[in-house]
Amino acid sequence: MSEVATHMTQSPMPDPMSGEDVRRRFVEFFEELGHRLVPSSSLVPHNDPTVLLTTAGMQQMTPYFLGLEQPLAARMVTVQKCFRTVDIEEVGDASHCTFFFMLGNFSVGDYFKRESLAWSWEFLTERLGIPADRLYPTVHPDDAESLAIWRDVIGVAERQVSALDDNWWGPVGPTGPNGPDSEIYFDRGEQYGTDPATAFPGGDSPRFLEVWNNVFMQYLQAPDGSRTPLPRQHVDTGMGLERLVMVMQGAESLYDIDLFQTIIQRAAALANVSYGVDPETDRALRIIADHTRGSTFLIADGVLPGNEGRAYVLRRIVRRAVRSGRKLGLERPFLADVAGVVIQQFADHHPELRDRQRQIERVLTHEEEQFGRTLRAGIGRFESLVAGLAGAAAKRGETVAQLLPGDEAFRLHDTFGFPLDLTIELAREHGLEVDRAGFEAALADQRATSRGSAASAFKDLAQGRTELYVAAAGSATDFHGYWATKTRSTVVALIDAEGQVDEADAGQPVEIILDRTPFYGESGGQVGDTGSLRTETGLVAIDDTYKPTPDLTVHRGTVAEGFVRAGEPASAEIDVERRQAIRRNHTATHLLHRALRLVLGDETHQAGSLVAPGRLRFDFTSLDAVTPEQLDSIAEIVNREIVQNRLVETKSSSYQDAVAGGATALFGEKYGDTVRVVTILEFSQELCGGTHVQFTGEIGPFLILSEGSVAAGVRRIEAVTGIEAVGRMLAQQRALDVTGRSLRVPWSEVPAQIEALHGRIRGLEREASRLRGLVAGARIGELLEQAVAVDGTRVLASRVEAESKEGLRQLGDRLRDRLDSGVIMLGTVIDGRPSLLSIVSPDLIARGVRAGDLVREAATVIDGRGGGRPDLAEAGGKDATKLDAALAGVEHIVRRGLGG
């Protein structure tokens, strides 16, 4: 551990330096050293769905370090926008924040420890003028190289350098790049702590503030934990701008620096309060400042408020800022005003703020207004709930209630729109904890009873709403989907479950009518498109598209982020990959239709279809079953036409001209005066309004899954194409290969080998049946010997082994054939339950003994019941343990029946 000077006068700091000046000096210093200034990446990580937000400057450098992309330069410097969510609830104190700027210099296989450490020291001590005696470097205990550089090259006294065990970065996971790091701490002075147990670099005292970290990616870790040197070694450094400015301005907290004070002072002026007078006021102003900074930059980078992921992070910090404003008396929207200060302060370096200022202000104002209504509606309920809990606690003799029930927290969420984190924060202010498990259970129950997409939510309402759709639209939808996958559109109307609305918010199911669209509405057997609709202030996930009339398209979805309003411009974009799969299947149905008529005859017609992304279904008329040979011919024709890669043409024509030209029209289908003709060159011509491939070769393999009858005179083929067909064929090939290896034959001989095995099995079954007959014959003799005489009548009551009731009957039949006159009662246990079989010869029936009476009475012993004919009857029971007792009582029942 380093020796910390105590009771010594520390060297004075230079004159305070603005945040802008610190930023400029850092960038200029490394540019002079040959580094390329790389713009900050977005707060939304590029091509990395596993990471919610950008949290460090290194994230955009990772592909370079891993060799996945060519770096922009071997030496780079950045001022990266960062957002970390772990400290959201702590924001408001003197040190925590969510949004900050990370200063960093990077080397991709260029310089390493000596240069990096020396330049860090030079920048801090010479460019910024921080006294060397107030800086304390740290190294990893195993990093003798860095220690030597600090001591022998830079000239820092060894007593001033600490060895910290946690000075090691990576790997991320069990394997990968990793290496030691070297942190530099700033000594704020003895007024922040002198206790040797905590006042040291890396200790818990606030005296030593980490300002810079140099990470050296030096090794590659193997699965066994061993490390080998990387062929190219890299440097990644990081230094929080706000923390460094705090040092340079001698500030007590992050929020006392100029980068925050301009924002805080604007919020204070709006609320007519002063900063630095009251701790609760200061806390509220800090929350407003940090969260407004963060939300402004998030919105500028394309994030909109919502209920999941980064959208919820934005919603959460906006709501915390709004609530802090309410505590200061700000009842009217104020965030857009405060955001204007943020934009003015940072737009020179981040022009996207100015470019999207209108969007930022609209989104913040809307979210603030929405949440204001939520607060007004629910705060009274929350306060009455707390009062009720306090009253109940007082009756129990407790000073305060400890737990807010989860079902009550859910009711606040479900009825008043209170998010759980808001309820938790409010509860904490009243000394309460929230039953989170109870909340999650209530939420799970609600989700279980309301599962389904927006499409399913609206489908039940569609009937009877056509007039609503037509009135809301005002005119036909201009469909661009034959040639475009994206359009610039206008939101003509928004419709919810109650009717037409002006606005829809995140989480709300909604139907949308656009003036133009690339979305195909479900019709002609083809399912509707899915995709997304984005406006300046919102994002809608479209999960179905529907046509209430031939020329009107309704998009069904849920607002995923932000809000959407009628009358606003929007970008509509379909799920292209899904559409391509649908196009393949639709053109394949045309090939299939023609192939069916070629094989089965022209009297075969289409009777229905389904064209979906994962499969196609085709119904057709046929009185006869399709033979395997015919089915093979149909599949062969379709695949041959695909391999021919025939051109698929579409054109509009009058109905009369199209039919006269040979186009096939579906029986019973209604067509307008103008129709669309889809022609597969030299093979097929049909009237169709669906979407198709340009060449049949795009379809890929065509594979029939099944063929069968669905109604009188109507049969159905189900098939797959493209990647679905490839996957199916590969799975079939794997199954054949595995079976072939098991049978020790080539895959091509598997069917013959299986047929041969079936023949052997049939032979063995015949032999087993013969042997069972011999065994049964022997058993018959043994059983007959057990028969006893009752008043001159032979009675056989015995427990036997039988695998099924049918086996029990067969045994009874053999015994009857051998026993000319008598009574038989057999008992067995099948699947744990007792069964009885009773047989009576005709002569004894004439004397009053009936099989049904016998078995009914015996069944009462095994807790069962039964019955049947006088000569043959059966019974079942529940208690197998009393089967022997039931059989033992048969002699008595027979004797009584004979009148003995």
Short mmCIF file of N, CA and C in Angstrom, two decimals, residues 258-267 270 292-293 296-297 334-347 353 357 361:
data_model
loop_
_atom_site.label_atom_id
_atom_site.label_comp_id
_atom_site.label_asym_id
_atom_site.label_seq_id
_atom_site.Cartn_x
_atom_site.Cartn_y
_atom_site.Cartn_z
N ASP A 258 -19.77 23.31 -13.49
CA ASP A 258 -20.51 24.13 -14.45
C ASP A 258 -21.34 23.29 -15.41
N LEU A 259 -20.90 22.05 -15.70
CA LEU A 259 -21.65 21.21 -16.63
C LEU A 259 -23.03 20.88 -16.11
N PHE A 260 -23.21 20.92 -14.80
CA PHE A 260 -24.53 20.68 -14.20
C PHE A 260 -25.20 21.98 -13.73
N GLN A 261 -24.41 22.93 -13.30
CA GLN A 261 -24.99 24.11 -12.67
C GLN A 261 -25.85 24.94 -13.62
N THR A 262 -25.47 24.99 -14.89
CA THR A 262 -26.32 25.74 -15.84
C THR A 262 -27.72 25.13 -15.91
N ILE A 263 -27.79 23.81 -15.85
CA ILE A 263 -29.08 23.12 -15.90
C ILE A 263 -29.82 23.30 -14.59
N ILE A 264 -29.11 23.11 -13.48
CA ILE A 264 -29.72 23.23 -12.15
C ILE A 264 -30.28 24.63 -11.93
N GLN A 265 -29.53 25.64 -12.34
CA GLN A 265 -29.98 27.01 -12.11
C GLN A 265 -31.23 27.34 -12.92
N ARG A 266 -31.35 26.74 -14.12
CA ARG A 266 -32.58 26.98 -14.89
C ARG A 266 -33.77 26.32 -14.21
N ALA A 267 -33.59 25.09 -13.73
CA ALA A 267 -34.68 24.41 -13.04
C ALA A 267 -35.05 25.14 -11.76
N LEU A 270 -37.13 28.21 -12.60
CA LEU A 270 -38.51 27.86 -12.95
C LEU A 270 -39.34 27.55 -11.71
N THR A 292 -32.78 15.02 -16.94
CA THR A 292 -33.07 15.80 -18.15
C THR A 292 -31.91 15.68 -19.13
N ARG A 293 -30.69 15.73 -18.63
CA ARG A 293 -29.53 15.51 -19.51
C ARG A 293 -29.64 14.15 -20.19
N THR A 296 -32.62 13.83 -22.69
CA THR A 296 -32.38 14.62 -23.90
C THR A 296 -31.48 13.88 -24.87
N PHE A 297 -30.39 13.32 -24.36
CA PHE A 297 -29.47 12.59 -25.23
C PHE A 297 -30.08 11.27 -25.70
N PHE A 334 -42.29 21.42 -17.59
CA PHE A 334 -41.07 22.22 -17.49
C PHE A 334 -39.86 21.54 -18.12
N LEU A 335 -39.96 20.24 -18.40
CA LEU A 335 -38.77 19.51 -18.85
C LEU A 335 -38.26 20.01 -20.20
N ALA A 336 -39.16 20.37 -21.10
CA ALA A 336 -38.71 20.86 -22.40
C ALA A 336 -37.88 22.13 -22.25
N ASP A 337 -38.28 22.97 -21.31
CA ASP A 337 -37.53 24.20 -21.04
C ASP A 337 -36.13 23.87 -20.54
N VAL A 338 -36.04 22.94 -19.58
CA VAL A 338 -34.73 22.57 -19.04
C VAL A 338 -33.90 21.87 -20.11
N ALA A 339 -34.55 21.05 -20.95
CA ALA A 339 -33.83 20.38 -22.03
C ALA A 339 -33.22 21.39 -23.00
N GLY A 340 -33.88 22.54 -23.16
CA GLY A 340 -33.32 23.57 -24.02
C GLY A 340 -31.96 24.03 -23.55
N VAL A 341 -31.75 24.08 -22.24
CA VAL A 341 -30.44 24.45 -21.70
C VAL A 341 -29.41 23.37 -22.04
N VAL A 342 -29.81 22.10 -21.89
CA VAL A 342 -28.91 21.00 -22.23
C VAL A 342 -28.50 21.08 -23.70
N ILE A 343 -29.47 21.33 -24.56
CA ILE A 343 -29.20 21.40 -26.00
C ILE A 343 -28.26 22.55 -26.31
N GLN A 344 -28.52 23.69 -25.72
CA GLN A 344 -27.67 24.85 -25.95
C GLN A 344 -26.24 24.60 -25.47
N GLN A 345 -26.12 23.88 -24.36
CA GLN A 345 -24.81 23.64 -23.76
C GLN A 345 -23.96 22.65 -24.55
N PHE A 346 -24.59 21.64 -25.15
CA PHE A 346 -23.82 20.55 -25.74
C PHE A 346 -23.98 20.40 -27.25
N ALA A 347 -24.81 21.20 -27.89
CA ALA A 347 -25.10 20.98 -29.31
C ALA A 347 -23.90 21.21 -30.21
N LEU A 353 -28.51 17.00 -31.18
CA LEU A 353 -29.41 17.63 -30.20
C LEU A 353 -30.19 18.76 -30.85
N GLN A 357 -34.25 18.89 -31.81
CA GLN A 357 -34.75 19.65 -30.67
C GLN A 357 -36.27 19.62 -30.60
N GLU A 361 -38.37 18.07 -27.42
CA GLU A 361 -39.31 18.88 -26.64
C GLU A 361 -40.71 18.28 -26.68
#
